[in-house]
Structure formats: C-alpha cells, structure tokens
Coordinates of C-alpha atoms in Angstrom, one line a residue:
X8 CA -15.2 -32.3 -9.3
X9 CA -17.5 -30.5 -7.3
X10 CA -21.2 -31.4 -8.2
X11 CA -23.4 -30.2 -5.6
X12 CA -26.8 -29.0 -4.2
X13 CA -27.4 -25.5 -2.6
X14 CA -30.0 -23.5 -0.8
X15 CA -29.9 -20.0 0.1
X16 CA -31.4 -16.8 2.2
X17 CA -31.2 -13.0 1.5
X18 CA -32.2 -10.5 3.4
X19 CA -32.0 -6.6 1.8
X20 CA -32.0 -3.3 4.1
X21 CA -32.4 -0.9 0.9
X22 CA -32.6 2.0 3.4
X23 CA -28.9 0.9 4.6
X24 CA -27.9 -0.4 0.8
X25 CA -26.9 -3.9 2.7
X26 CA -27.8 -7.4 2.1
X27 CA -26.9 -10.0 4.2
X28 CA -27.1 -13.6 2.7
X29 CA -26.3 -17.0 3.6
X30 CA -25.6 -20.7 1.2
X31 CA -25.8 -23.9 2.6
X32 CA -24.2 -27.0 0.2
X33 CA -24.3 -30.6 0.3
X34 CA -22.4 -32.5 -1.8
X35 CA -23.5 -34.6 -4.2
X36 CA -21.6 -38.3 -4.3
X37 CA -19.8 -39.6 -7.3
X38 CA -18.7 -43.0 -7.8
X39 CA -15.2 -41.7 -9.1
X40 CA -14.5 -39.3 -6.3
X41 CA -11.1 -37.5 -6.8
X42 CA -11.8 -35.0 -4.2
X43 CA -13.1 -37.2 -1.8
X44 CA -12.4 -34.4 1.3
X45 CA -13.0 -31.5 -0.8
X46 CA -15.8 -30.6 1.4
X47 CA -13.2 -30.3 4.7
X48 CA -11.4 -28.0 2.9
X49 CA -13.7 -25.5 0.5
X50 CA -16.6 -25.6 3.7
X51 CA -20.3 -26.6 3.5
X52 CA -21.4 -22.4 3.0
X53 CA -20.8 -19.4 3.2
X54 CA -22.1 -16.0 4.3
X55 CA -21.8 -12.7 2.3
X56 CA -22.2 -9.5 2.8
X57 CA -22.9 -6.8 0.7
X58 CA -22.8 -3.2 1.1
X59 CA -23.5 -0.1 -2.0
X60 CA -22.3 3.0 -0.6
X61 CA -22.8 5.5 -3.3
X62 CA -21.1 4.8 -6.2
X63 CA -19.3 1.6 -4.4
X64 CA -19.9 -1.8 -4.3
X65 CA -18.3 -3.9 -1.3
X66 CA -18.7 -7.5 -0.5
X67 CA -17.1 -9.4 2.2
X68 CA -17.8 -13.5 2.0
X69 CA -16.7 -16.0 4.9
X70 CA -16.9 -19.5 4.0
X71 CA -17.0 -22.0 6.5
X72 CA -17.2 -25.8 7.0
X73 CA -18.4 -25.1 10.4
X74 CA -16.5 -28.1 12.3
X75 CA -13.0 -27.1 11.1
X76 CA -12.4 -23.1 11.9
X77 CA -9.2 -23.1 10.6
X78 CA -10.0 -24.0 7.1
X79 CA -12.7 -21.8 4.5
X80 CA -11.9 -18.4 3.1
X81 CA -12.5 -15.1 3.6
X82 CA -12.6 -12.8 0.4
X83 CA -13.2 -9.1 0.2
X84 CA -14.4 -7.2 -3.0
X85 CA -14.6 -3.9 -4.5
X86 CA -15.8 -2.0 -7.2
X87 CA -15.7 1.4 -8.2
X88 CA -17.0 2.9 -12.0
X89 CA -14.4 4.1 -13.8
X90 CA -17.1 6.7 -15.5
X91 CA -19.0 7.9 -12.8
X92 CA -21.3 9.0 -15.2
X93 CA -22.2 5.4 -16.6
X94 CA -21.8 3.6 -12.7
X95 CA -23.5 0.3 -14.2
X96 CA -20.8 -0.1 -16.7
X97 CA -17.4 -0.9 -16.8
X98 CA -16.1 -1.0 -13.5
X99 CA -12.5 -0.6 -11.3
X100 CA -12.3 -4.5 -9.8
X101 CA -10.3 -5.3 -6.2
X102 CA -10.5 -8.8 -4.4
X103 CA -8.0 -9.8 -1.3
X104 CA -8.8 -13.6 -0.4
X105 CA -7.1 -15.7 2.1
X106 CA -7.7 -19.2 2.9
X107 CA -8.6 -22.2 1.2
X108 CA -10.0 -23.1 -2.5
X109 CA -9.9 -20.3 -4.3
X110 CA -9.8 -22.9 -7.1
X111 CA -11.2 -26.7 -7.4
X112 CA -7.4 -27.2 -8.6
X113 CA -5.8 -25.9 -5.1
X114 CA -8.4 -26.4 -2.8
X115 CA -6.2 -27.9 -0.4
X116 CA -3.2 -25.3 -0.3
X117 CA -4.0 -22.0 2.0
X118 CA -3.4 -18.7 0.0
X119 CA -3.6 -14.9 0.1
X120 CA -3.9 -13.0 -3.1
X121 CA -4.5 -9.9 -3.8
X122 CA -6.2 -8.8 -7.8
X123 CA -6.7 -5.6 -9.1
X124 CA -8.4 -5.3 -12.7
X125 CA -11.7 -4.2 -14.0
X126 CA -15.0 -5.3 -14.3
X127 CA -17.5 -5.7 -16.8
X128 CA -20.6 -4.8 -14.5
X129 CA -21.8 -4.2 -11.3
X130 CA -22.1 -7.5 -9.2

C-alpha cells in the first residue's frame, strides 16, 4: 500500500522550454502495514526535469530517500509525434529506468528496463 501526502515546487524557464520541479512525500501510517520499509526503498521525493526541444519532449526524474544514496530511481523519458503535423497527439514513447520501485509489487528488487511504445499525449 502506499497511502501518502505530498507537496511540490515548479519552477518554468519558457524561454529555455525547461522546468525544473521537486515532490517531497510522507507517508501516511496504516495499522496493517505490509510495506512497513517501503519508504527506504521507493525514497521520500523526487526531482524532475523537463526539457521541450522542438517537437521533443524529455524528462529525466531522480528519486531519492536522501539518507540511503544507493537506493531510489533514476528514469529517463521521451517522446517524439509520430505526425509532426498533429505534435499534441499520438506520440512515439521511450523510458530507460534503473533502480528501485518501479512498481509497489517490486519495490524492493533493483531493475533496469528499457520501453519503447507510444503515447497517447504529450506529458
């Protein structure tokens, strides 16, 4: 389970089409905690940057628990149109991530992964 609380800051350079954010979490307890050191594993936030050359979208996010640097993830995305003509439609999708919890399931396990596939918008 992964009930939680989050706040967040953005901040957008629309000269430079980048936007750097940050997400801080906490945790929220449960009195039938399954996952009782999810929180050591997935991090407590995460940064993310995002950058739209052209007809591009790119997004590199770090997540961190800040007292542990060899756990968290880092993920990278991309997207690309595949009709230029239509660039907030359907869209070429690629996403390497390595680390930790890319799902709730296997939030414990380290992984790399690379996906290819398409998009339905423009994230």
């Amino acid at each position: 389970s992964w009930n939680r609380v989050s706040v967040g800051l953005a901040f957008e350079n629309a000269p430079a089409d980048m936007t750097v954010s940050a997400r801080l979490w906490q945790r929220l307890g449960e009195s039938d905690d399954d996952n009782p050191d999810l929180i050591g594993w997935r991090g407590r936030g995460e940064f993310m940057l995002t950058w739209t050359p052209g007809l591009s979208v790119a997004a590199l996010q770090w997540r961190t628990g800040f007292d542990r640097v060899d756990r968290g993830a880092l993920q990278l995305d991309w997207t690309y149109p595949v009709h230029t003509d239509n660039p907030q439609g359907l869209r070429w999708y690629l996403q390497l991530f390595t680390g930790y919890g890319e799902t709730l399931q296997d939030y414990n396990f380290k992984s790399t992964s690379l996906g290819l596939g398409l998009a339905l918008f423009r994230f």
